[in-house]
Coordinates of C-alpha atoms in Angstrom, one line a residue:
M1 CA 28.8 5.3 -19.3
S2 CA 27.2 2.2 -20.8
G3 CA 29.9 0.0 -19.4
T4 CA 29.2 1.1 -15.8
R5 CA 25.4 1.6 -16.0
T6 CA 23.6 0.0 -13.1
V7 CA 19.8 -0.1 -12.7
A8 CA 17.8 -1.6 -9.8
L9 CA 14.2 -2.7 -10.3
A10 CA 11.5 -4.3 -8.2
A11 CA 8.0 -5.5 -9.4
P12 CA 5.4 -8.0 -8.2
H13 CA 5.6 -10.4 -11.2
R14 CA 8.6 -11.9 -12.8
A15 CA 7.4 -11.3 -16.3
A16 CA 7.3 -7.6 -15.5
V17 CA 10.8 -7.7 -14.1
A18 CA 12.0 -9.5 -17.2
A19 CA 10.5 -6.8 -19.4
G20 CA 12.3 -4.1 -17.3
E21 CA 15.5 -6.1 -17.7
R22 CA 15.2 -6.1 -21.4
A23 CA 14.6 -2.4 -21.5
I24 CA 17.8 -1.9 -19.5
A25 CA 19.7 -4.1 -22.0
E26 CA 18.4 -1.8 -24.8
G27 CA 20.0 1.2 -23.1
G28 CA 17.1 2.2 -20.9
N29 CA 17.4 4.0 -17.5
A30 CA 15.3 3.5 -14.4
L31 CA 12.3 5.2 -15.9
D32 CA 12.5 2.9 -19.0
A33 CA 12.8 -0.2 -16.8
A34 CA 9.8 0.8 -14.7
L35 CA 7.6 1.7 -17.7
A36 CA 8.4 -1.6 -19.3
A37 CA 7.5 -3.5 -16.1
A38 CA 4.3 -1.3 -15.6
A39 CA 3.1 -2.0 -19.1
M40 CA 3.7 -5.7 -18.8
L41 CA 1.7 -5.8 -15.5
T42 CA -1.4 -4.8 -17.4
V43 CA -1.1 -8.1 -19.3
V44 CA 0.0 -10.5 -16.6
Y45 CA -1.8 -9.0 -13.6
P46 CA -5.1 -7.8 -15.2
H47 CA -7.0 -8.3 -12.0
Q48 CA -4.8 -5.7 -10.2
C49 CA -4.0 -3.2 -12.9
A50 CA -5.1 -2.6 -16.5
L51 CA -5.3 -0.1 -19.3
G52 CA -8.6 0.9 -17.8
G53 CA -7.1 2.0 -14.4
D54 CA -5.3 4.9 -12.9
L55 CA -1.6 5.8 -12.1
I56 CA 0.1 7.9 -9.4
A57 CA 3.9 8.1 -9.3
L58 CA 6.9 10.0 -7.9
V59 CA 10.0 10.7 -10.0
R60 CA 13.4 11.7 -8.7
T61 CA 15.7 13.4 -11.2
P62 CA 19.5 13.2 -11.3
S63 CA 19.5 16.9 -10.2
G64 CA 17.6 15.9 -7.0
E65 CA 14.1 17.3 -7.9
T66 CA 11.1 15.2 -7.0
F67 CA 8.0 15.4 -9.1
S68 CA 4.6 13.8 -8.7
V69 CA 2.6 12.4 -11.5
L70 CA -1.2 12.3 -10.8
S71 CA -3.0 10.5 -13.6
A72 CA -6.3 9.8 -11.8
G73 CA -9.4 10.1 -14.0
A74 CA -12.4 12.2 -13.4
A75 CA -16.1 11.4 -13.2
P76 CA -18.2 12.0 -16.3
R77 CA -19.7 15.4 -16.9
D78 CA -23.3 14.0 -16.9
I79 CA -22.9 11.7 -13.9
L80 CA -25.4 13.5 -11.8
T81 CA -28.2 12.7 -14.2
A82 CA -27.8 9.1 -13.1
A83 CA -26.9 9.8 -9.5
A84 CA -30.2 11.5 -8.5
A85 CA -31.8 8.2 -7.5
W86 CA -28.8 6.8 -5.7
S87 CA -28.6 6.3 -1.9
T88 CA -25.0 5.1 -2.1
M89 CA -22.3 5.1 -4.7
P90 CA -22.5 2.1 -7.0
R91 CA -19.5 -0.1 -6.7
Q92 CA -19.9 -2.2 -9.8
G93 CA -21.1 -1.6 -13.4
A94 CA -20.5 1.5 -15.6
H95 CA -21.3 4.3 -13.1
P96 CA -18.2 4.0 -10.9
V97 CA -15.9 4.0 -13.9
T98 CA -13.9 7.3 -14.1
V99 CA -11.7 8.1 -17.1
P100 CA -8.7 5.7 -17.1
G101 CA -5.5 7.7 -16.4
I102 CA -2.8 5.1 -16.7
V103 CA -1.7 5.7 -20.3
A104 CA -1.5 9.5 -19.9
G105 CA 0.6 8.7 -16.7
W106 CA 3.0 6.6 -18.7
L107 CA 3.3 9.4 -21.3
A108 CA 4.1 11.9 -18.6
L109 CA 6.8 9.6 -17.1
E110 CA 8.3 9.1 -20.6
R111 CA 8.5 12.8 -21.1
L112 CA 10.2 13.4 -17.7
G113 CA 13.4 11.6 -18.8
A114 CA 13.0 8.1 -20.4
R115 CA 15.5 7.1 -23.0
L116 CA 13.4 4.7 -24.9
P117 CA 10.0 5.3 -26.6
L118 CA 7.0 4.1 -24.7
A119 CA 6.0 2.3 -27.9
A120 CA 8.7 -0.3 -27.2
A121 CA 7.2 -1.3 -23.9
L122 CA 3.7 -1.4 -25.3
E123 CA 4.8 -3.6 -28.3
E124 CA 6.5 -6.0 -25.9
A125 CA 3.4 -6.2 -23.7
A126 CA 1.2 -6.7 -26.8
A127 CA 3.4 -9.7 -27.9
V128 CA 2.9 -11.4 -24.5
A129 CA -0.8 -10.7 -24.6
E130 CA -1.1 -12.3 -28.0
A131 CA 1.2 -15.3 -27.4
G132 CA -0.2 -15.9 -23.9
T133 CA 1.2 -15.9 -20.4
E134 CA 1.1 -18.4 -17.6
V135 CA -1.6 -17.8 -15.1
S136 CA -0.1 -17.0 -11.7
P137 CA -1.3 -18.2 -8.3
G138 CA -2.4 -14.7 -7.6
L139 CA -4.6 -14.4 -10.7
E140 CA -6.2 -17.8 -9.9
R141 CA -7.1 -16.6 -6.4
A142 CA -8.5 -13.4 -7.9
I143 CA -10.7 -15.3 -10.4
D144 CA -12.0 -17.5 -7.6
S145 CA -12.7 -14.6 -5.3
R146 CA -14.9 -13.0 -8.0
I147 CA -16.1 -16.0 -10.0
D148 CA -19.7 -14.9 -10.1
A149 CA -18.8 -11.4 -11.5
V150 CA -16.4 -13.0 -14.0
R151 CA -19.1 -15.3 -15.3
A152 CA -21.7 -12.6 -15.3
D153 CA -19.7 -10.3 -17.7
P154 CA -19.3 -11.6 -21.3
G155 CA -15.9 -9.9 -21.7
L156 CA -14.4 -11.2 -18.4
S157 CA -15.8 -14.7 -18.8
A158 CA -14.5 -15.1 -22.4
V159 CA -10.9 -14.3 -21.2
F160 CA -10.8 -15.6 -17.6
A161 CA -13.4 -18.5 -17.6
P162 CA -13.6 -19.6 -21.2
G163 CA -16.4 -22.2 -21.7
G164 CA -17.4 -21.6 -18.1
R165 CA -14.1 -23.1 -16.7
P166 CA -12.1 -20.6 -14.6
L167 CA -8.4 -20.5 -15.6
R168 CA -6.1 -22.3 -13.2
T169 CA -2.4 -21.7 -12.2
A170 CA -0.1 -22.7 -15.1
D171 CA -3.0 -22.4 -17.7
T172 CA -2.3 -20.0 -20.5
L173 CA -4.0 -16.6 -20.5
V174 CA -4.4 -15.3 -24.0
Q175 CA -5.7 -11.8 -24.7
P176 CA -5.9 -11.1 -28.5
A177 CA -8.1 -8.0 -28.2
L178 CA -5.8 -6.5 -25.6
A179 CA -2.8 -7.2 -27.8
A180 CA -4.5 -5.3 -30.7
T181 CA -5.2 -2.4 -28.4
L182 CA -1.7 -2.2 -27.1
R183 CA -0.4 -2.1 -30.6
R184 CA -2.8 0.7 -31.5
L185 CA -1.6 2.6 -28.4
A186 CA 2.1 2.0 -29.4
A187 CA 1.3 3.8 -32.6
D188 CA -0.7 6.5 -30.9
P189 CA -1.0 6.4 -27.0
N190 CA -3.7 9.2 -27.2
D191 CA -6.0 6.8 -29.0
I192 CA -7.4 5.8 -25.6
Y193 CA -8.5 9.4 -25.1
T194 CA -9.4 10.6 -28.6
G195 CA -9.4 7.7 -31.0
A196 CA -10.9 4.3 -31.8
T197 CA -10.0 2.9 -28.4
A198 CA -11.8 5.8 -26.7
R199 CA -14.9 5.3 -28.9
A200 CA -15.1 1.6 -28.1
L201 CA -14.8 2.2 -24.4
V202 CA -17.5 5.0 -24.5
E203 CA -19.8 2.8 -26.5
G204 CA -19.3 -0.1 -24.2
L205 CA -19.9 2.0 -21.1
R206 CA -23.0 3.7 -22.5
A207 CA -24.4 0.3 -23.5
A208 CA -23.9 -0.7 -19.8
G209 CA -25.9 2.4 -18.7
G210 CA -23.0 4.8 -18.2
T211 CA -23.1 8.5 -18.9
H212 CA -19.6 8.8 -20.4
D213 CA -18.9 10.6 -23.6
L214 CA -15.9 11.2 -25.8
A215 CA -15.4 14.7 -24.4
D216 CA -14.8 13.1 -20.9
F217 CA -12.0 11.0 -22.3
A218 CA -10.5 13.8 -24.4
A219 CA -10.4 16.1 -21.4
H220 CA -8.0 13.9 -19.4
V221 CA -4.5 15.2 -18.7
A222 CA -1.9 13.8 -16.3
E223 CA -1.0 16.4 -13.7
V224 CA 2.8 16.7 -13.3
G225 CA 4.0 19.0 -10.5
P226 CA 5.9 19.2 -7.2
S227 CA 5.6 16.4 -4.8
L228 CA 4.3 16.9 -1.3
E229 CA 7.3 17.0 1.1
I230 CA 8.1 17.4 4.8
E231 CA 11.3 17.3 6.9
A232 CA 11.0 15.1 10.0
A233 CA 12.7 12.4 12.0
G234 CA 16.1 13.1 10.5
A235 CA 14.9 12.8 6.9
R236 CA 13.2 14.5 4.0
W237 CA 9.9 12.7 3.0
Y238 CA 8.1 12.9 -0.3
S239 CA 4.7 11.7 -1.4
A240 CA 2.0 12.6 -3.8
P241 CA -0.5 15.4 -3.1
P242 CA -4.3 14.9 -3.0
P243 CA -6.3 13.2 -4.3
S244 CA -3.6 10.8 -3.2
V245 CA -3.6 9.8 0.5
G246 CA 0.0 10.8 0.6
P247 CA -0.5 13.6 3.2
V248 CA -1.8 10.9 5.6
L249 CA 1.3 8.8 5.2
L250 CA 3.5 11.9 5.8
G251 CA 1.3 12.6 8.9
L252 CA 2.2 9.2 10.3
V253 CA 5.9 10.3 10.2
S254 CA 5.0 12.6 13.1
A255 CA 4.8 9.5 15.3
Y256 CA 8.5 8.8 14.7
N257 CA 11.1 10.0 17.2
D258 CA 14.1 12.1 16.2
A259 CA 16.0 9.0 15.3
G260 CA 13.3 7.9 12.9
Q261 CA 12.0 5.0 15.0
V262 CA 8.5 4.3 16.4
D263 CA 7.0 1.7 18.7
G264 CA 4.0 -0.3 17.6
P265 CA 1.4 1.1 20.0
T266 CA 2.3 4.7 19.1
L267 CA 2.1 3.9 15.4
L268 CA -1.3 2.2 15.9
D269 CA -2.7 5.3 17.6
A270 CA -1.4 7.4 14.8
A271 CA -2.9 5.1 12.2
L272 CA -6.3 5.4 13.8
R273 CA -6.1 9.2 13.7
G274 CA -5.0 8.8 10.0
V275 CA -8.2 6.8 9.3
D276 CA -10.2 9.7 10.7
A277 CA -8.2 12.4 8.8
R278 CA -8.6 10.6 5.5
G279 CA -12.3 10.3 5.9
A280 CA -12.7 14.0 6.9
Y281 CA -10.3 15.8 4.6
L282 CA -9.3 13.8 1.5
G283 CA -10.8 14.7 -1.9
D284 CA -9.9 16.5 -5.2
P285 CA -8.6 20.0 -4.5
R286 CA -9.7 21.0 -8.0
T287 CA -13.4 20.7 -7.0
A288 CA -13.6 20.7 -3.2
P289 CA -11.8 22.2 -0.2
V290 CA -9.1 19.7 0.8
D291 CA -7.2 20.4 4.1
V292 CA -3.7 19.1 3.6
A293 CA -2.5 20.6 6.9
A294 CA -5.2 18.7 8.8
M295 CA -4.1 15.4 7.2
L296 CA -0.4 16.1 7.9
S297 CA -1.4 16.6 11.6
L298 CA -3.7 13.6 11.6
G299 CA -6.7 15.7 12.6
G300 CA -10.2 14.4 11.7
R301 CA -13.5 13.0 12.7
D302 CA -14.8 9.5 13.3
P303 CA -15.4 7.8 10.0
R304 CA -17.4 4.9 11.3
G305 CA -20.7 4.5 9.6
G306 CA -19.5 6.1 6.4
D307 CA -20.2 4.7 2.9
E308 CA -16.6 4.4 1.6
P309 CA -16.4 1.0 -0.2
P310 CA -13.9 -1.7 0.4
A311 CA -10.6 -1.0 -1.4
Q312 CA -9.4 -4.6 -1.9
G313 CA -5.8 -3.7 -2.7
D314 CA -5.9 -4.6 -6.4
T315 CA -3.0 -2.5 -7.1
V316 CA 0.7 -2.9 -8.2
A317 CA 3.8 -1.0 -7.4
V318 CA 7.0 -0.8 -9.5
T319 CA 10.1 0.9 -8.2
A320 CA 13.4 1.6 -9.9
S321 CA 16.6 3.6 -9.6
D322 CA 19.9 3.9 -11.4
D323 CA 23.4 5.1 -10.8
E324 CA 22.8 8.2 -12.9
G325 CA 20.4 9.4 -10.2
W326 CA 17.0 8.6 -11.6
G327 CA 14.4 7.1 -9.3
V328 CA 10.8 6.3 -9.7
T329 CA 7.9 4.6 -7.8
I330 CA 4.8 3.9 -9.9
I331 CA 1.5 2.7 -8.5
Q332 CA -1.3 1.6 -10.8
S333 CA -4.6 0.0 -10.0
V334 CA -8.1 -1.1 -10.9
F335 CA -9.3 -0.6 -7.3
H336 CA -11.4 -3.7 -6.7
T337 CA -10.5 -7.1 -8.1
F338 CA -11.3 -6.9 -11.8
G339 CA -12.4 -3.3 -11.2
C340 CA -16.0 -2.6 -12.0
G341 CA -16.6 -6.1 -13.3
I342 CA -16.5 -5.1 -17.0
L343 CA -14.0 -6.2 -19.6
E344 CA -14.9 -4.2 -22.7
P345 CA -14.6 -7.0 -25.4
V346 CA -13.6 -4.9 -28.4
T347 CA -10.5 -3.5 -26.7
G348 CA -9.9 -6.3 -24.1
I349 CA -9.6 -3.6 -21.4
V350 CA -10.6 -4.3 -17.8
L351 CA -12.2 -1.1 -16.4
H352 CA -11.6 0.1 -12.9
N353 CA -14.2 1.4 -10.4
R354 CA -12.3 4.2 -8.7
G355 CA -15.5 6.3 -8.7
A356 CA -16.8 3.9 -6.0
A357 CA -14.8 6.0 -3.5
F358 CA -16.8 9.1 -4.1
S359 CA -19.2 10.2 -1.3
L360 CA -22.8 11.2 -1.8
D361 CA -22.6 13.5 1.2
P362 CA -22.6 17.1 -0.2
E363 CA -20.5 18.3 2.7
S364 CA -17.7 15.8 2.0
P365 CA -14.5 16.8 0.2
A366 CA -14.9 13.5 -1.6
R367 CA -18.4 14.4 -2.8
L368 CA -19.4 13.2 -6.3
T369 CA -18.9 16.1 -8.7
P370 CA -18.8 16.1 -12.5
G371 CA -15.2 16.3 -13.5
S372 CA -13.9 15.5 -10.0
R373 CA -11.3 12.8 -9.1
P374 CA -12.2 10.4 -6.3
P375 CA -10.0 10.1 -3.2
H376 CA -7.1 7.8 -4.0
T377 CA -5.5 5.0 -2.0
L378 CA -2.4 5.1 -4.2
C379 CA 0.5 6.3 -2.0
P380 CA 4.1 6.3 -3.4
V381 CA 6.9 7.5 -1.2
I382 CA 10.6 8.6 -1.4
V383 CA 12.7 9.2 1.7
D384 CA 16.2 10.8 1.8
S385 CA 18.1 10.4 5.1
S386 CA 21.6 10.2 6.5
A387 CA 22.9 6.7 6.9
I388 CA 24.4 5.0 9.9
V389 CA 27.6 5.0 7.8
E390 CA 29.3 8.4 8.3
D391 CA 28.9 10.9 5.4
A392 CA 26.5 8.6 3.5
V393 CA 23.0 9.5 2.2
V394 CA 20.3 6.8 1.9
T395 CA 17.3 7.2 -0.4
V396 CA 14.4 4.7 -0.1
I397 CA 12.0 4.5 -3.0
A398 CA 8.9 2.5 -2.2
G399 CA 5.3 1.7 -3.0
C400 CA 2.9 -1.0 -2.2
Q401 CA -0.4 -2.8 -3.0
G402 CA -2.7 -2.7 0.0
G403 CA -5.8 -0.7 -0.7
R404 CA -6.6 1.8 2.1
A405 CA -4.0 0.2 4.2
Q406 CA -1.0 1.5 2.2
P407 CA -0.1 4.3 4.7
W408 CA -0.2 1.9 7.7
I409 CA 1.9 -0.7 5.8
L410 CA 4.6 1.7 4.6
S411 CA 4.9 3.5 8.0
Q412 CA 5.7 0.2 9.7
L413 CA 8.5 -0.6 7.3
L414 CA 10.1 2.7 6.5
P415 CA 12.2 2.9 9.7
A416 CA 14.0 -0.4 8.9
L417 CA 14.1 0.2 5.2
R418 CA 16.1 3.4 5.9
D419 CA 18.7 1.4 7.9
S420 CA 21.5 0.2 5.6
D421 CA 22.5 -2.4 8.1
V422 CA 19.1 -4.2 7.8
A423 CA 18.6 -6.4 4.8
L424 CA 15.6 -5.3 2.7
D425 CA 14.3 -8.9 2.3
D426 CA 14.3 -9.3 6.1
T427 CA 12.2 -6.1 6.5
L428 CA 9.7 -7.1 3.9
A429 CA 9.2 -10.5 5.4
F430 CA 8.5 -9.2 8.9
P431 CA 4.9 -9.7 10.2
R432 CA 2.6 -6.7 9.7
W433 CA -0.7 -5.3 11.0
V434 CA -3.3 -3.2 9.3
V435 CA -6.4 -1.3 10.4
G436 CA -9.6 -1.2 8.4
D437 CA -13.2 -2.4 8.2
V438 CA -15.0 -3.6 5.0
D439 CA -11.7 -3.5 3.1
L440 CA -10.4 -6.2 5.4
G441 CA -13.6 -8.2 5.6
Q442 CA -14.5 -6.8 9.0
P443 CA -17.9 -5.3 10.1
Q444 CA -16.3 -2.5 11.9
L445 CA -12.9 -0.7 12.3
S446 CA -10.5 -3.4 13.4
L447 CA -6.9 -4.3 13.8
V448 CA -6.0 -7.3 11.6
V449 CA -2.6 -9.0 12.2
E450 CA -0.3 -11.5 10.6
P451 CA 1.1 -14.2 12.9
G452 CA 4.1 -12.9 14.9
V453 CA 3.1 -9.3 15.2
D454 CA 4.5 -7.3 18.1
P455 CA 2.3 -8.3 21.1
L456 CA 2.5 -4.7 22.4
V457 CA 0.3 -3.7 19.4
L458 CA -2.3 -6.3 20.4
D459 CA -2.1 -5.0 24.0
R460 CA -2.8 -1.5 22.8
A461 CA -5.7 -2.6 20.7
H462 CA -7.2 -4.4 23.8
A463 CA -6.7 -1.3 25.9
I464 CA -8.7 0.9 23.5
D465 CA -11.3 -1.7 22.7
L466 CA -10.3 -2.0 19.1
P467 CA -11.5 -5.4 17.7
I468 CA -8.7 -7.7 16.6
A469 CA -8.8 -10.2 13.8
H470 CA -6.1 -12.5 12.5
F471 CA -4.7 -13.5 9.1
P472 CA -3.8 -17.2 9.1
G473 CA -0.4 -16.4 7.6
P474 CA 1.3 -13.7 5.5
D475 CA -1.5 -12.2 3.6
D476 CA -2.0 -10.2 0.4
S477 CA -4.1 -7.6 2.4
A478 CA -0.9 -6.8 4.4
G479 CA 0.5 -5.4 1.2
H480 CA 2.9 -6.2 -1.7
V481 CA 5.8 -3.8 -1.1
Q482 CA 8.4 -3.0 -3.8
V483 CA 11.5 -1.1 -2.6
I484 CA 14.8 0.3 -3.8
R485 CA 17.5 1.5 -1.5
R486 CA 20.2 3.8 -2.9
T487 CA 23.2 4.5 -0.7
V488 CA 25.7 7.2 -1.8
A489 CA 29.0 7.3 0.1
A490 CA 32.5 8.3 -0.7
G491 CA 31.6 8.9 -4.4
S492 CA 30.2 5.5 -4.9
T493 CA 26.6 4.3 -5.3
L494 CA 25.1 1.1 -3.9
L495 CA 21.7 0.0 -5.3
E496 CA 19.6 -2.6 -3.6
A497 CA 16.2 -4.0 -4.6
A498 CA 13.6 -6.2 -3.0
S499 CA 10.1 -7.4 -3.8
D500 CA 7.6 -8.5 -1.2
P501 CA 7.5 -12.3 -0.5
R502 CA 3.7 -12.1 -0.5
A503 CA 3.8 -11.3 -4.3
D504 CA 5.1 -13.2 -7.3
G505 CA 7.9 -10.8 -8.2
A506 CA 11.6 -10.1 -7.7
G507 CA 14.0 -7.3 -6.9
I508 CA 17.0 -7.2 -9.2
V509 CA 20.1 -5.1 -9.8
V510 CA 21.3 -5.1 -13.4
D511 CA 24.8 -4.1 -14.6
A512 CA 24.5 -3.1 -18.3
P513 CA 25.4 -4.0 -21.0
S514 CA 26.6 -7.3 -19.8
M515 CA 23.1 -8.2 -18.5
H516 CA 24.7 -9.8 -15.4
H517 CA 22.2 -9.5 -12.7
R518 CA 21.8 -10.6 -9.2
E519 CA 18.7 -11.1 -7.1
D520 CA 18.2 -8.6 -4.3
P521 CA 21.8 -8.2 -3.1
T522 CA 20.8 -7.8 0.5

């Protein structure tokens, strides 16, 4: 088995890809490769994901089952004592910090079928945090975009603008406190929920005015269960259930024809209905009525004028698959750039602000409730379909960065990603459009397009009086998609991987144990 083992991996940073590659060399499967990459991303992409963030994932087992892992943290039990005076949800500071779910999510993924201990991935990430890593262009852009917030927080400024000078591309980012935390978690991952790491985070949050306590952290459990799935357009589609926006992505599939294709104007109309459905029906089914059927049918109400904050796409996706049959798509995030604007200095952890997505409307399914999870933009997807090649089955495993735009981004790409005759890199490079408002820097719901987008989409926007804005070129807000394509035919398996050219990563296919690898073979 070891002589023929093949694993495909895609991630948005090459250091994360290299970590996954080393896990494969040590005997790891697709889950191990993805976990190693995911852990490394909290070190090298701390503006987009961190130990203080959340995780949502899908896992495909060799037997063909597909599970969802929802490790989205809840609001503190005492949050309403602070909320009484609010007119809108805070977007920065301690109050929008929900319990970080990422580590519990990693543990759940490990238990589902990883071969290597999670500790190995955490130790490797700790070594890089301690020794230092080169600042990427993306991190430099993120620091510049939030330089005032970085300088205002002692923890962020000490790490990302030491001495007042913001780090630049090719500088060395050193994170000794984070390294110590990662090593503590390697010894006991639950330390972030019940140990010294939890105590430090609670103390830091309470000092910043938060209402968090140790019981909030100790109560967090990753939810592992069946994925949400539908059959449509010649394929079987899987995504994560609420509070993930997965039902809206699956609702967009209804715009596809029987051959799994869709024209731009039709998809734009469906996306606008999806905006409405998300605003009307998405929340935490544990604490509020959530209408999955309405989201799948793209029913809803006009969300204009709502108080949902900008989701700036500070998220990462990691995808992997192997010839044994494992497949995984992990998405992890801090929500806004550098999350809530707090790096807790004892632990070195950047804290997310997922709670900013709660609503103060008591009638909303996303209403702020103690112990409730906010609506989530994270939207992994797996698709099984027959290939153009006779008697072949194609499985696409994908995820993306892109904030609230994730369903619109993925729905544009999935028809071509399913086609074995179309190179993955070509599909990921194709110009995209997204719809949004404050999340895209627009004062109202708008279509925002990269150069070269289908002019019929622009014509449709003009016809329905939807404002149009333009990205100057390929843009981060149009998403960083990571994708694996697995084609099984005549008893053989072909694995392909690709990473979005808008990111800093790579898609690789590794043949173990020789460690011979090739960049995206498409």
